[in-house]
Short mmCIF file of C-alpha atoms in Angstrom, two decimals:
data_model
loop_
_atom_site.label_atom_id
_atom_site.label_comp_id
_atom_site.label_asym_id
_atom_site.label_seq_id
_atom_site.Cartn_x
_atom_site.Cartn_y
_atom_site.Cartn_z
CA UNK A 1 -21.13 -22.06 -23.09
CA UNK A 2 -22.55 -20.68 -19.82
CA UNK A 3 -19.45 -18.54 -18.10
CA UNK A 4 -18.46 -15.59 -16.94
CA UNK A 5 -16.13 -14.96 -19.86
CA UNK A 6 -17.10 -11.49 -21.09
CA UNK A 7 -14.83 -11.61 -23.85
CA UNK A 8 -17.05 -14.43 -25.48
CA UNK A 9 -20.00 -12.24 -27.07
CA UNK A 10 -17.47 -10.23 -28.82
CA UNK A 11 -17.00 -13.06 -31.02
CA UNK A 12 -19.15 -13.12 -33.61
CA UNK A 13 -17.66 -15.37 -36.42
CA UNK A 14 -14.67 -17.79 -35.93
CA UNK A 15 -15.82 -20.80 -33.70
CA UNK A 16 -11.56 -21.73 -33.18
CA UNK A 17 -11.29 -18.19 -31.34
CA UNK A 18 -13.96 -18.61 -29.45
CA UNK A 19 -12.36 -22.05 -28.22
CA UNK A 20 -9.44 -20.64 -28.22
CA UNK A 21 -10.77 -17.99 -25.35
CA UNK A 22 -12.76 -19.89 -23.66
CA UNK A 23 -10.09 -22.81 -23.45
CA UNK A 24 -7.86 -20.14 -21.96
CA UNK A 25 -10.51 -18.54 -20.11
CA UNK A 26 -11.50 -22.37 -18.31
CA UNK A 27 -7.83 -22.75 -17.85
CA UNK A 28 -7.67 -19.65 -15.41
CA UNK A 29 -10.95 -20.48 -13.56
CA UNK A 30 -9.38 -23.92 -12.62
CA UNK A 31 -6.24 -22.72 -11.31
CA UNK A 32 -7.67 -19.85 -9.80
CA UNK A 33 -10.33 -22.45 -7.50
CA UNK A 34 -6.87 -24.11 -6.93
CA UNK A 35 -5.32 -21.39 -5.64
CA UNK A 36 -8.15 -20.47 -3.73
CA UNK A 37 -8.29 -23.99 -1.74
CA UNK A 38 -4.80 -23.34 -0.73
CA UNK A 39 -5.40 -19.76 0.37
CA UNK A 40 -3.16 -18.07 -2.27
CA UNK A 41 -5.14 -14.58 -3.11
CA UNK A 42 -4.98 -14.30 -7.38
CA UNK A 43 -3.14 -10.68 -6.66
CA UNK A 44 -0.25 -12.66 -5.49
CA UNK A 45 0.76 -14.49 -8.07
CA UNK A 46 1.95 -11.62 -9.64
CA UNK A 47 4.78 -10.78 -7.16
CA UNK A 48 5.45 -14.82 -6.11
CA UNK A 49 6.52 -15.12 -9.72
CA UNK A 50 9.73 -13.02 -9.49
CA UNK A 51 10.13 -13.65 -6.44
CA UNK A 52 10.78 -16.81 -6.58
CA UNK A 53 13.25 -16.33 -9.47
CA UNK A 54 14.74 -13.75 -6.98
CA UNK A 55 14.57 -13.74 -3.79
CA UNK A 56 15.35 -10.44 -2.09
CA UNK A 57 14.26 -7.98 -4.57
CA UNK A 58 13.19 -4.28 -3.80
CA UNK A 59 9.57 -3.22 -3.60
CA UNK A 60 10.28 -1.08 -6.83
CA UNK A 61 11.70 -3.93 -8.60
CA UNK A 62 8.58 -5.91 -8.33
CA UNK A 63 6.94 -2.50 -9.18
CA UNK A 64 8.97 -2.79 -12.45
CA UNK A 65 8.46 -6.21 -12.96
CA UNK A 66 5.12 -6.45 -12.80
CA UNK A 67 4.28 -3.71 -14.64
CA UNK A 68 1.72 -2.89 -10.99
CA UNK A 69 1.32 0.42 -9.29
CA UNK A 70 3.32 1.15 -6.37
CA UNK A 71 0.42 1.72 -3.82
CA UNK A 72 -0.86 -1.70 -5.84
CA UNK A 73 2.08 -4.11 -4.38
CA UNK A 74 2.47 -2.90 -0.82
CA UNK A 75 -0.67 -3.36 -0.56
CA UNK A 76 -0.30 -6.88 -1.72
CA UNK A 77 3.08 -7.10 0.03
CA UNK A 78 1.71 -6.26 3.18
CA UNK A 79 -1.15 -8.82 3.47
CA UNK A 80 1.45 -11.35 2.12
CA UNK A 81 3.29 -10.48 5.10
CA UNK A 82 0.72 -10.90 7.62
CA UNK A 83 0.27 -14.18 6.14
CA UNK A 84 3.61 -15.01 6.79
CA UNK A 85 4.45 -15.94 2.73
CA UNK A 86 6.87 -13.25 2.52
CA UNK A 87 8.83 -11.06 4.90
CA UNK A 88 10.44 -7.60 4.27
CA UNK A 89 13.88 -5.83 5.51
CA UNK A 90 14.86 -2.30 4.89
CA UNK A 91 18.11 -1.80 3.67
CA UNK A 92 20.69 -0.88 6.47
CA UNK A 93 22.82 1.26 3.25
CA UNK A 94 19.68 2.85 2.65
CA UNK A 95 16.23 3.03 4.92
CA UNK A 96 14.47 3.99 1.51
CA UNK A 97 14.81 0.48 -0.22
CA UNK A 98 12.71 -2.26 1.44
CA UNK A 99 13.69 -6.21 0.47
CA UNK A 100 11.06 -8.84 0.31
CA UNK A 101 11.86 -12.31 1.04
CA UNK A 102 10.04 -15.36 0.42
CA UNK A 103 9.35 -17.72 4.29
CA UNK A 104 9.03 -21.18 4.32
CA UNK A 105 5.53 -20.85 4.18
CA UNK A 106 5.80 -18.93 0.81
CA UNK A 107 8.09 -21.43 -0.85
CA UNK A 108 5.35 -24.54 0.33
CA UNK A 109 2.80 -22.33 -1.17
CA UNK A 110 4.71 -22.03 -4.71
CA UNK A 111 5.29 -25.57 -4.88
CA UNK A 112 1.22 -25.86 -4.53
CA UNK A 113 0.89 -23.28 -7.34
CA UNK A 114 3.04 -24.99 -9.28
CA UNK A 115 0.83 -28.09 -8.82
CA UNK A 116 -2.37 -26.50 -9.49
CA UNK A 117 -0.67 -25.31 -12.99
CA UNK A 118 0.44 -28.96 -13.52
CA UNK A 119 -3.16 -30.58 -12.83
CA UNK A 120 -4.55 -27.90 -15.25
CA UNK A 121 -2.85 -28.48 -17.51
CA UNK A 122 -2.89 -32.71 -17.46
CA UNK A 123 -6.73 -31.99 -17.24
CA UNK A 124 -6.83 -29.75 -20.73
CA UNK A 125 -4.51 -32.01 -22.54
CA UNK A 126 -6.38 -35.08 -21.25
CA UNK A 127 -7.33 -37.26 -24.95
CA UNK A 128 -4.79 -35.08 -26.62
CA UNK A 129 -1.98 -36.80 -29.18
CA UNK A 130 1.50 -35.25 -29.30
CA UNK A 131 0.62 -35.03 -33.03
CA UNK A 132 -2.32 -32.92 -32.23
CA UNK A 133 -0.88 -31.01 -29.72
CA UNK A 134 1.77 -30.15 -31.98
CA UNK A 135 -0.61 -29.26 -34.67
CA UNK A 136 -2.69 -26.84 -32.42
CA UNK A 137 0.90 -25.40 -30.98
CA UNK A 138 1.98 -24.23 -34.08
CA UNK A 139 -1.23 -22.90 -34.79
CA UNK A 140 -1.72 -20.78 -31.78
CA UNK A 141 2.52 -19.46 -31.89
CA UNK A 142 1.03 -17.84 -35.33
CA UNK A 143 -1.72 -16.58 -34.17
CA UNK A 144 0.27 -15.14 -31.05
CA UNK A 145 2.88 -13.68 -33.23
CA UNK A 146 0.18 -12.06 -35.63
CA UNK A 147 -1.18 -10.36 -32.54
CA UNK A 148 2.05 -9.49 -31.11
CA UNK A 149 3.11 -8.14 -34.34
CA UNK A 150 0.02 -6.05 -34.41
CA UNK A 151 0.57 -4.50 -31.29
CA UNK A 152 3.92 -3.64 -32.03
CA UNK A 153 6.82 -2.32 -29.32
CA UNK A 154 3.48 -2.11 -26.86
CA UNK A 155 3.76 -5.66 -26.03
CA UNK A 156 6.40 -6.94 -23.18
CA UNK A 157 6.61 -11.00 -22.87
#
């Protein structure tokens, strides 16, 4: 397979992990052309996410929720803003906490995300039974587990 997927040469043996990264790997690169027709940046996914789910949250929130680095979403935030996806308001209790909102423009854009994520997905599973599909979901949940388990409290869902 000729990508950029630098996990691939670590593989040396099992031919389903190598699928298995590579399916996920192909998965990404379509969504991320996607996103890129429609103008969405890939660092803002990350904050349209929760934002979405709540509008209104603090720039630390989305710090926490993120798991990013401060510096790392105002950044972000601010070229969201100049884009007009989201807007921010300091709090009139306190000047400290900063809001961000999601604009009209933001919510069209998440409904385009949410599209590209839907045509990905209808692409992979093109050819695909339910029974197989089922099959290969139960596979990959143990395999998940197995490396969740491995990684122990380190891992947040």
């Amino acid at each position: 397979m000729k990508n950029s997927n630098n996990n691939t040469y670590m593989f040396k043996g099992n031919e389903t992990i190598r699928s298995v990264n590579d399916a996920s790997f192909l998965f990404g690169e379509y969504v991320g052309r996607e996103l890129e027709r429609i103008g969405m940046r890939a660092s803002y996914r990350h904050v349209m996410k929760p934002l979405m789910e709540h509008d209104g949250l603090t720039q630390l929130e989305i710090v926490n929720i993120t798991k990013l680095k401060a510096p790392t979403i105002s950044i972000t935030l601010r070229n969201m803003e100049r884009e007009g996806i989201v807007r921010r308001e300091k709090n009139d209790n306190d000047r400290r906490e900063t809001h961000v909102f999601i604009t009209d423009k933001g919510r069209k854009m998440h409904d385009q995300i949410l599209q590209a994520f839907d045509n990905a997905e209808k692409l992979m599973l093109e050819g695909i039974s339910e029974k197989e599909l089922d099959s290969v979901g139960k596979l990959i949940k143990k395999m998940t587990d197995n490396l969740k388990n491995g990684l122990g409290g380190d891992f947040v869902d």
